[in-house]
Coordinates of C-alpha atoms in Angstrom, one line a residue:
S1 CA 4.4 92.5 113.0
C2 CA 6.8 89.3 113.1
L3 CA 10.0 91.3 113.6
F4 CA 10.6 90.4 117.3
V5 CA 9.5 86.8 116.6
V6 CA 12.3 86.4 113.8
L7 CA 14.6 88.1 116.0
H8 CA 13.9 85.7 119.0
V9 CA 14.1 82.9 116.7
A10 CA 17.5 84.2 115.0
L11 CA 19.2 84.3 118.9
Q12 CA 18.2 81.0 119.7
A13 CA 19.6 79.6 116.4
A14 CA 22.9 81.5 117.0
V15 CA 23.2 80.2 120.6
Y16 CA 22.3 76.7 120.0
G17 CA 24.9 76.9 116.8
E18 CA 27.6 77.9 118.9
Y19 CA 26.6 75.3 121.5
T20 CA 26.4 72.6 119.2
W21 CA 29.5 73.4 117.1
E22 CA 32.1 74.1 119.7
V23 CA 30.6 73.8 123.5
F24 CA 29.1 70.3 122.9
V25 CA 32.2 69.1 121.2
Y26 CA 34.8 70.3 123.7
C27 CA 32.5 68.8 126.3
W28 CA 32.0 65.5 124.7
E29 CA 36.0 65.2 124.4
L30 CA 36.4 66.2 128.0
Q31 CA 33.9 63.3 128.8
F32 CA 30.9 65.4 130.1
H33 CA 27.9 63.2 130.6
L34 CA 25.7 62.7 128.0
L35 CA 22.5 63.4 129.1
L36 CA 23.9 66.7 130.8
L37 CA 24.9 67.4 127.0
L38 CA 21.4 66.7 125.3
L39 CA 19.4 68.4 128.2
P40 CA 19.2 71.9 126.1
Y41 CA 18.2 70.0 123.2
L42 CA 15.4 68.3 125.5
L43 CA 14.6 71.8 126.7
L44 CA 14.3 73.5 123.5
A45 CA 11.8 70.9 122.0
G46 CA 9.5 71.7 125.0
N47 CA 10.2 75.5 124.7
M48 CA 9.4 75.2 120.8
G49 CA 6.0 73.4 121.5
C50 CA 5.1 75.9 124.1
F51 CA 5.9 78.8 122.0
I52 CA 3.5 77.7 118.8
L53 CA 1.2 76.9 121.5
C54 CA 1.1 80.4 122.7
S55 CA 1.6 82.1 119.5
R56 CA -1.2 80.0 117.7
A57 CA -3.8 79.4 120.6
N58 CA -6.8 81.6 121.2
P59 CA -6.2 83.8 124.0
G60 CA -9.5 84.6 124.8
I61 CA -10.6 86.6 122.1
I62 CA -14.1 88.2 122.9
T63 CA -16.7 88.1 120.4
K64 CA -20.3 89.0 120.1
S65 CA -21.2 85.1 120.3
N66 CA -19.1 84.5 123.5
H67 CA -19.6 87.7 125.3
A68 CA -22.4 86.9 127.4
S69 CA -21.1 83.8 128.8
L70 CA -17.6 85.5 129.3
V71 CA -19.0 88.5 131.3
K72 CA -20.4 86.4 133.9
I73 CA -17.2 84.5 134.9
Y74 CA -15.7 87.3 136.8
A75 CA -17.4 90.0 138.8
Y76 CA -16.5 93.8 138.7
D77 CA -14.5 95.2 141.6
G78 CA -15.6 98.6 141.3
V79 CA -12.1 99.9 141.2
L80 CA -10.2 98.6 138.5
F81 CA -13.1 97.4 136.5
Q82 CA -16.4 99.1 136.4
K83 CA -19.6 97.6 135.1
G84 CA -20.9 99.5 132.0
I85 CA -17.6 100.3 130.5
V86 CA -18.3 99.9 126.3
C87 CA -15.5 99.5 124.4
P88 CA -15.4 102.1 121.5
T89 CA -13.8 99.5 118.9
C90 CA -15.5 96.5 119.5
N91 CA -18.6 98.2 120.7
M92 CA -19.3 95.9 123.4
E93 CA -19.3 96.1 127.4
K94 CA -16.0 95.3 128.9
P95 CA -16.5 92.1 130.8
A96 CA -14.3 92.5 134.3
R97 CA -10.7 91.8 133.8
S98 CA -10.6 92.2 130.5
K99 CA -8.7 94.8 128.1
H100 CA -8.8 95.9 124.5
C101 CA -5.6 95.3 122.7
S102 CA -4.6 97.9 120.1
F103 CA -2.1 95.6 118.5
C104 CA -4.7 93.1 117.7
S105 CA -7.6 95.2 117.8
M106 CA -9.8 93.1 120.1
C107 CA -11.1 92.9 123.5
V108 CA -9.2 89.6 125.4
H109 CA -10.9 87.9 128.2
R110 CA -8.5 87.9 131.5
F111 CA -6.2 90.1 129.3
D112 CA -2.6 90.1 130.6
H113 CA -0.4 91.9 128.2
H114 CA 0.6 91.8 124.3
C115 CA 3.9 89.8 124.1
V116 CA 6.0 90.6 121.0
W117 CA 8.2 87.8 121.2
V118 CA 5.1 85.3 120.5
N119 CA 3.3 88.2 118.3
N120 CA 0.2 87.2 120.5
C121 CA -2.1 88.4 123.4
I122 CA -1.5 86.6 126.7
G123 CA -5.0 85.9 128.2
A124 CA -6.8 83.5 130.3
F125 CA -6.8 80.6 127.2
N126 CA -3.1 80.8 126.6
A127 CA -1.6 82.0 130.0
K128 CA -0.4 78.5 130.9
Y129 CA 1.6 78.1 127.3
F130 CA 3.3 81.3 128.2
F131 CA 4.1 80.5 131.8
L132 CA 5.7 77.2 130.4
Y133 CA 7.4 79.1 127.5
L134 CA 9.0 81.4 129.6
F135 CA 10.0 78.8 132.3
T136 CA 11.4 76.6 129.7
L137 CA 13.0 79.6 128.0
T138 CA 14.9 80.4 131.5
A139 CA 16.1 76.7 132.0
M140 CA 17.5 76.7 128.6
A141 CA 19.3 79.9 129.1
A142 CA 20.7 78.5 132.5
T143 CA 21.5 75.0 131.5
I144 CA 23.6 76.3 128.3
A145 CA 25.4 78.8 130.8
I146 CA 26.0 76.3 133.3
I147 CA 27.7 73.7 130.8
T148 CA 29.6 76.5 129.1
A149 CA 31.0 77.9 132.3
A150 CA 32.0 74.0 133.7
F151 CA 33.5 73.5 130.5
L152 CA 35.7 76.9 130.6
I153 CA 36.4 76.2 134.5
Q154 CA 37.5 72.6 133.4
V155 CA 40.0 74.1 130.9
V156 CA 41.5 76.2 133.6
L157 CA 41.9 73.1 135.9
L158 CA 43.6 71.1 133.2
S159 CA 45.9 73.6 132.0
N160 CA 47.1 74.6 135.7
M161 CA 46.8 78.1 135.0
M162 CA 46.0 79.5 138.0
H163 CA 49.3 78.4 139.4
G164 CA 51.1 80.3 136.9
S165 CA 52.3 83.6 136.4
Y166 CA 52.4 86.3 133.3
I167 CA 55.0 89.1 132.9
D168 CA 53.5 92.8 132.1
D169 CA 54.6 95.3 129.7
Q170 CA 57.0 96.7 132.2
G171 CA 58.7 93.2 132.7
Q172 CA 57.4 92.6 136.1
E173 CA 56.4 89.0 136.7
H174 CA 52.6 88.7 138.5
A175 CA 50.6 85.6 139.5
V176 CA 47.5 84.9 137.6
E177 CA 44.3 86.4 138.5
I178 CA 40.9 86.4 137.5
L179 CA 40.8 89.2 135.1
F180 CA 44.1 88.3 133.2
L181 CA 42.0 84.3 133.2
I182 CA 38.9 85.8 131.5
Q183 CA 41.2 88.0 129.0
H184 CA 43.3 84.8 128.4
L185 CA 39.8 82.8 128.0
F186 CA 38.3 85.2 125.8
L187 CA 41.1 85.5 123.4
T188 CA 41.2 81.8 123.2
F189 CA 37.4 81.2 123.1
P190 CA 36.1 84.8 122.2
R191 CA 32.5 83.2 120.8
I192 CA 32.4 80.9 123.7
V193 CA 32.9 83.8 126.2
F194 CA 30.7 86.4 124.9
M195 CA 27.7 83.6 124.4
L196 CA 28.4 82.7 128.1
G197 CA 28.2 86.6 129.2
F198 CA 25.2 87.1 126.9
L199 CA 23.6 83.8 128.6
I200 CA 24.2 85.0 132.2
L201 CA 22.5 88.3 131.6
L202 CA 19.5 86.8 129.8
T203 CA 19.1 84.0 132.6
L204 CA 19.1 87.1 135.5
V205 CA 16.6 89.0 133.3
L206 CA 14.2 85.8 132.5
G207 CA 14.6 84.8 136.1
A208 CA 13.5 88.0 137.5
Y209 CA 10.6 88.0 135.1
C210 CA 9.5 84.5 135.8
C211 CA 9.5 85.1 139.5
F212 CA 7.3 88.4 138.6
N213 CA 5.0 86.1 136.3
L214 CA 4.8 83.4 139.4
Y215 CA 3.9 86.2 141.9
L216 CA 1.3 87.1 139.7
A217 CA 0.2 83.6 139.1
L218 CA -0.1 83.1 143.1
T219 CA -2.0 86.2 143.8
N220 CA -4.6 85.7 140.9
Q221 CA -3.3 89.0 139.2
T222 CA -2.5 89.8 135.4
S223 CA 0.1 92.4 134.7
N224 CA -2.5 94.6 133.3
E225 CA -4.1 94.8 137.0
W226 CA -0.6 94.8 138.8
Y227 CA 0.1 97.9 136.7
K228 CA -3.0 99.6 136.9
S229 CA -3.6 99.1 140.8
R230 CA -0.2 101.0 141.3
R231 CA -0.6 103.5 138.6
S232 CA -3.4 104.7 140.4
G233 CA -2.0 104.7 143.7
C234 CA -4.1 101.6 145.1
S235 CA -3.7 100.1 148.3
H236 CA -4.3 96.3 148.4
H237 CA -5.3 96.4 151.8
L238 CA -9.3 96.7 152.5
T239 CA -9.1 99.8 154.9
L240 CA -9.9 103.7 153.9
Q241 CA -7.4 106.1 154.8
P242 CA -9.0 108.9 156.3
H243 CA -6.2 111.4 155.3
D244 CA -6.1 111.4 151.7
R245 CA -9.4 109.4 151.1
R246 CA -8.0 107.4 148.2
V247 CA -9.7 104.8 146.4
V248 CA -9.0 101.6 148.2
Y249 CA -8.4 98.2 146.2
K250 CA -8.7 94.5 147.4
N251 CA -7.8 92.0 145.2
I252 CA -11.5 90.0 145.0
Y253 CA -10.1 87.3 142.5
S254 CA -7.3 85.7 144.7
K255 CA -8.7 82.5 146.0
G256 CA -5.6 81.0 147.8
V257 CA -2.3 79.9 146.0
Q258 CA -3.6 76.2 145.0
M259 CA -6.8 77.6 143.4
N260 CA -4.8 80.6 141.9
L261 CA -2.5 78.1 140.1
K262 CA -5.3 75.8 139.2
E263 CA -6.8 78.8 137.3
I264 CA -3.8 79.7 135.2
F265 CA -3.9 75.9 133.9
K266 CA -7.8 75.3 134.1
P267 CA -9.5 79.0 133.3
P268 CA -12.7 79.0 135.0
T269 CA -16.0 78.7 132.5
V270 CA -19.4 79.8 133.3
L271 CA -20.5 76.4 134.5
E272 CA -18.0 76.5 137.4
S273 CA -19.0 80.1 138.3
K274 CA -22.6 79.0 138.4
K275 CA -21.5 75.8 140.6
K276 CA -19.8 77.9 143.2
T277 CA -22.5 80.6 143.5

């Protein structure tokens, strides 16, 4: 389904429409630096490029023609990935770190997750595009939020509103407080303030997700592996706990921070695997 893709594009269009027709114009009148005002558009161009690559690129579809080569790239750890497990839909033995996607009806090499926002699986061959897409999307939201907040702060400073006062419903005079200031700005610039609140929330959510994906990249894990290791109650230490005799999991795919990051942007091939062995 392309529903989430359409929703994603519509949200971006709404934010950039509001930024272009109001925030950009106001900030230009207040003599904000032009490069700062154009930065969101540069990030948008990069984000759209990563979005197209991520959604159109082959994530690592396992077929009968490439199955023999892909199965040699990663070893079976014996805990999360067992040798001899056959996918009932594709009728092929699952290579280590692969998973069958029920949305796409195919097995994917180094499967991470199925992303509804790009309408594609995230696997070995498009993980780098997804990482850059997520980073630029977070940077876009943060940049527009910062520029919008700077504009509102500038409006408050120029109006000298913080040193003023107001009279409440009971006729009592009060100094201007933050709550009153926010209410005043919302009544004056309702769409801008609403957009700022949305972007702040979006930046926090995307920032947290970015950090999580960075952690996965640095430790050479996928979202699927991270979830499976915790669902089965596995430990990440190579020790056997005698009191409950749980299966113990050690991430055998991690090769150090530098090599783990390199694997995201340059997935290993069979030739590289043979050279290492």
